[in-house]
PDB file of C-alpha atoms in Angstrom:
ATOM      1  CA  UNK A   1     140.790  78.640  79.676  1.00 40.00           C
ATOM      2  CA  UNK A   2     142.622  81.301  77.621  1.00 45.00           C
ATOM      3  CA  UNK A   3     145.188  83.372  78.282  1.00 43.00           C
ATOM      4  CA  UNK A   4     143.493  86.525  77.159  1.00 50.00           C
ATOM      5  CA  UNK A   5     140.329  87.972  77.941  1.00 56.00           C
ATOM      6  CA  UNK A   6     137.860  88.955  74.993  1.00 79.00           C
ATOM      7  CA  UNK A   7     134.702  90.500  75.506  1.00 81.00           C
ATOM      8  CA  UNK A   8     132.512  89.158  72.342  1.00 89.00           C
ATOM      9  CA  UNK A   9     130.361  92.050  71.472  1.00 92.00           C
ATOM     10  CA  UNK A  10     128.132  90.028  69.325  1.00 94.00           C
ATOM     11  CA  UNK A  11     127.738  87.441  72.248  1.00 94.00           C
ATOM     12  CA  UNK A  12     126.904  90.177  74.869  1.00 95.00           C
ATOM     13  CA  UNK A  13     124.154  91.359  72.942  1.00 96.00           C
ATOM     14  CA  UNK A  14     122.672  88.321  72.350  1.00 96.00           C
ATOM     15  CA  UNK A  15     122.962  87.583  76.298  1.00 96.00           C
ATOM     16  CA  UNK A  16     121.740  91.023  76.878  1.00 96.00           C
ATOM     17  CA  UNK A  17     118.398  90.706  74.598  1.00 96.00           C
ATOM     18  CA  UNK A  18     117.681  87.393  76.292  1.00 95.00           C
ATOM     19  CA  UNK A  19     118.496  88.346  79.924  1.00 96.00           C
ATOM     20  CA  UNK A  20     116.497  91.450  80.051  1.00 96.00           C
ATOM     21  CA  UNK A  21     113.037  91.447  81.557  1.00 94.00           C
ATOM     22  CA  UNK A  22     110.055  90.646  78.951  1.00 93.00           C
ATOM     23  CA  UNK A  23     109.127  94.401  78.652  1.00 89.00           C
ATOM     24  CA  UNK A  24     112.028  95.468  78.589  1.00 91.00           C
ATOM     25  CA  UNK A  25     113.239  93.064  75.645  1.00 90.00           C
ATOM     26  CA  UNK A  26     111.580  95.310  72.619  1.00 90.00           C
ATOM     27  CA  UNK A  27     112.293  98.452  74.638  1.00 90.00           C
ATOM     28  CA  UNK A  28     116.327  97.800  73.498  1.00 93.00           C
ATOM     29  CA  UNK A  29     117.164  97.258  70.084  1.00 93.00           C
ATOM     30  CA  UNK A  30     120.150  95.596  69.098  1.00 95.00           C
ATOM     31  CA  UNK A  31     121.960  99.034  67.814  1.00 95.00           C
ATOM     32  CA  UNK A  32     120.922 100.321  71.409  1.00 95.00           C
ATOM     33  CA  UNK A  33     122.613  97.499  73.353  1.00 96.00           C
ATOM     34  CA  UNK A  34     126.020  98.253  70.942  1.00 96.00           C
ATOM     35  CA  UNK A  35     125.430 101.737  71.649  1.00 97.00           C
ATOM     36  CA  UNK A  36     125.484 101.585  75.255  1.00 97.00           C
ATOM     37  CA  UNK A  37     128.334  99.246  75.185  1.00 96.00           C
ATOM     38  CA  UNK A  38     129.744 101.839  73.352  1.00 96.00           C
ATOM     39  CA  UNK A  39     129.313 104.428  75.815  1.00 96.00           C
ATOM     40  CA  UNK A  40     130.383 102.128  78.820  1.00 93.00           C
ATOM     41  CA  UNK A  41     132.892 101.425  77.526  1.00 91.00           C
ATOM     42  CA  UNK A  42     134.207 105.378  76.252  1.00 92.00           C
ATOM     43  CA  UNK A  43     132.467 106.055  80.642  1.00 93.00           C
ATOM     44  CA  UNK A  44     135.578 103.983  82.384  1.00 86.00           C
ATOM     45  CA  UNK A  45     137.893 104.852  79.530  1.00 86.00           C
ATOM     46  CA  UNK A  46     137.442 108.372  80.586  1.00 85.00           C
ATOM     47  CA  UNK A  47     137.989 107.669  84.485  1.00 78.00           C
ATOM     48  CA  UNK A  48     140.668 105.682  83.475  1.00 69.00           C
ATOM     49  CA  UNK A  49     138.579 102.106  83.824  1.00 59.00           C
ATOM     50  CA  UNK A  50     137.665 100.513  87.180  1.00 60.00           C
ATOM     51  CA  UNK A  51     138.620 102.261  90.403  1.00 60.00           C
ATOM     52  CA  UNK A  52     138.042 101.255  94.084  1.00 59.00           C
ATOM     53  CA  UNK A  53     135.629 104.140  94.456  1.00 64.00           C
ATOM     54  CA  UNK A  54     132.090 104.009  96.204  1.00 72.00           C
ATOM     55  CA  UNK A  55     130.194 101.230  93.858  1.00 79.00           C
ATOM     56  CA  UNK A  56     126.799 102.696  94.122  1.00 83.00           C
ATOM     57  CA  UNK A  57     128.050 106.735  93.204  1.00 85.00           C
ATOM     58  CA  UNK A  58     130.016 104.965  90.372  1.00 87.00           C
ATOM     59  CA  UNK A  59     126.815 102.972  88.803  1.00 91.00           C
ATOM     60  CA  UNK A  60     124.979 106.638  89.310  1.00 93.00           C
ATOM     61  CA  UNK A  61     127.698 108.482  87.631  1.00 92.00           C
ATOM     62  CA  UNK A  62     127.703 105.030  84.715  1.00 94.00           C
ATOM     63  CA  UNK A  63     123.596 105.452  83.974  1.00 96.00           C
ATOM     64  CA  UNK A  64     123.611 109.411  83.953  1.00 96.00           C
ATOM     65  CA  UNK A  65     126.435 109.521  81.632  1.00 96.00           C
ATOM     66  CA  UNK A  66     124.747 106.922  79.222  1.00 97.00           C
ATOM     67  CA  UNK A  67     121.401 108.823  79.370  1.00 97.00           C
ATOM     68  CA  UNK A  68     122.964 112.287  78.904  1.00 96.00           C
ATOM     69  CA  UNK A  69     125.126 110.453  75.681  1.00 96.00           C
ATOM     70  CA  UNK A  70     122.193 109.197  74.284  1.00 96.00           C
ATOM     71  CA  UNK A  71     120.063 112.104  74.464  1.00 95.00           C
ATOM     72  CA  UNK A  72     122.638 114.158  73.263  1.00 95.00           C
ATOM     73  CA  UNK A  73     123.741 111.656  70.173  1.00 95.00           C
ATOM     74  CA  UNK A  74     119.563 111.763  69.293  1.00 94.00           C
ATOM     75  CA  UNK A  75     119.686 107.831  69.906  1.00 90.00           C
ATOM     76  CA  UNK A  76     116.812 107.290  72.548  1.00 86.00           C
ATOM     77  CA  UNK A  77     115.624 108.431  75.936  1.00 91.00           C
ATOM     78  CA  UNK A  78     116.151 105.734  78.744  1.00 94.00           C
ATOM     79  CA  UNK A  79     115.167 106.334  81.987  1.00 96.00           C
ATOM     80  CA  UNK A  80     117.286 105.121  84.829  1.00 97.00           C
ATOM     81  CA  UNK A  81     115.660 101.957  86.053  1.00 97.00           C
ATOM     82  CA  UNK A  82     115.901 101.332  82.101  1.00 96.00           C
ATOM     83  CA  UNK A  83     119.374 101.549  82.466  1.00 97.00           C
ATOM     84  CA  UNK A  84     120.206 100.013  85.904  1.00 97.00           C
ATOM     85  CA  UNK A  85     118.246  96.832  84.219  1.00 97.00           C
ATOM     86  CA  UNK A  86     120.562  96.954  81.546  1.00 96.00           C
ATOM     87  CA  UNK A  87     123.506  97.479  83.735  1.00 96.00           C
ATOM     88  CA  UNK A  88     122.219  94.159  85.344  1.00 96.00           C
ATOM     89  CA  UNK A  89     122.413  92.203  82.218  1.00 96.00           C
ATOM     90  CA  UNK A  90     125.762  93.589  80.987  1.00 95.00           C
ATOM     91  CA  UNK A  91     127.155  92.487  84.775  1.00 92.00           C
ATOM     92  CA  UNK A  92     125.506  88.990  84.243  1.00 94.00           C
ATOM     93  CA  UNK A  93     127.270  88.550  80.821  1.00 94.00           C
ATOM     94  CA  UNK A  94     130.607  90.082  81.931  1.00 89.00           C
ATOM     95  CA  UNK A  95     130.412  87.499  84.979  1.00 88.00           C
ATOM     96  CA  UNK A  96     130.168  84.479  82.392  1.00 88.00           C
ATOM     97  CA  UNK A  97     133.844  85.566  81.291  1.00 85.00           C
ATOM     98  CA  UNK A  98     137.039  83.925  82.701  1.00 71.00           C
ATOM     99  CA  UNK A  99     138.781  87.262  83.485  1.00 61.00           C
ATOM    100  CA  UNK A 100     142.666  87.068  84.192  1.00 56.00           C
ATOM    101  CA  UNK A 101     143.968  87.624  87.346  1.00 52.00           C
TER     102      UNK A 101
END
C-alpha cells in the first residue's frame, strides 16, 4: 500500500465505461466521463471538498451542478438518473482506492 493517494484519471474512466449499465455505455463518451470528473471535482472544491452534511441533499446539489455545467459549457444534456448512474460508477471506482486515514 502507498503512502499517498492518487486518483488515476485514465483508470477511472476505463472503470467508469465498463461499470456503467449497457445503455448507458455509448450514452458517455470518454471526453464526457473526464468532463464530469472535471466538474466533480471543481463541485467539492467549491464547498471546500467533503463535509458531514445530509448525503442525499449533497448528491442532489453534485448532479444539478454537473447538468447545469454541462449545459452551460455546450457539452451534453444528461438527465439526472444519467447522472446518479454515473455517480454510482465514479463511487465504485473511488471505493477500489486505498485512501489514507
Amino acid at each position: 500500500m502507498s503512502d499517498e493517494f492518487l486518483y488515476d484519471d485514465e483508470a477511472a474512466v476505463k472503470f467508469i465505461q465498463n461499470y456503467l449499465p449497457q445503455e448507458l455505455k455509448t450514452r458517455f463518451t470518454e471526453d464526457d466521463i473526464y468532463y464530469i470528473l472535471d466538474v466533480i471535482c471543481d463541485f467539492y472544491e467549491k464547498r471546500d471538498w467533503l463535509t458531514d452534511d445530509d448525503e442525499e441533499q449533497e448528491e442532489k446539489e453534485l448532479i444539478e451542478y454537473i447538468i447545469q455545467q454541462a449545459a452551460k459549457d455546450g457539452i451534453s444534456e444528461f438527465n439526472p438518473e444519467e447522472i446518479r448512474l454515473f455517480l454510482a460508477a465514479e463511487g465504485a471506482y473511488s471505493d477500489t482506492l486505498d485512501f489514507p486515514e
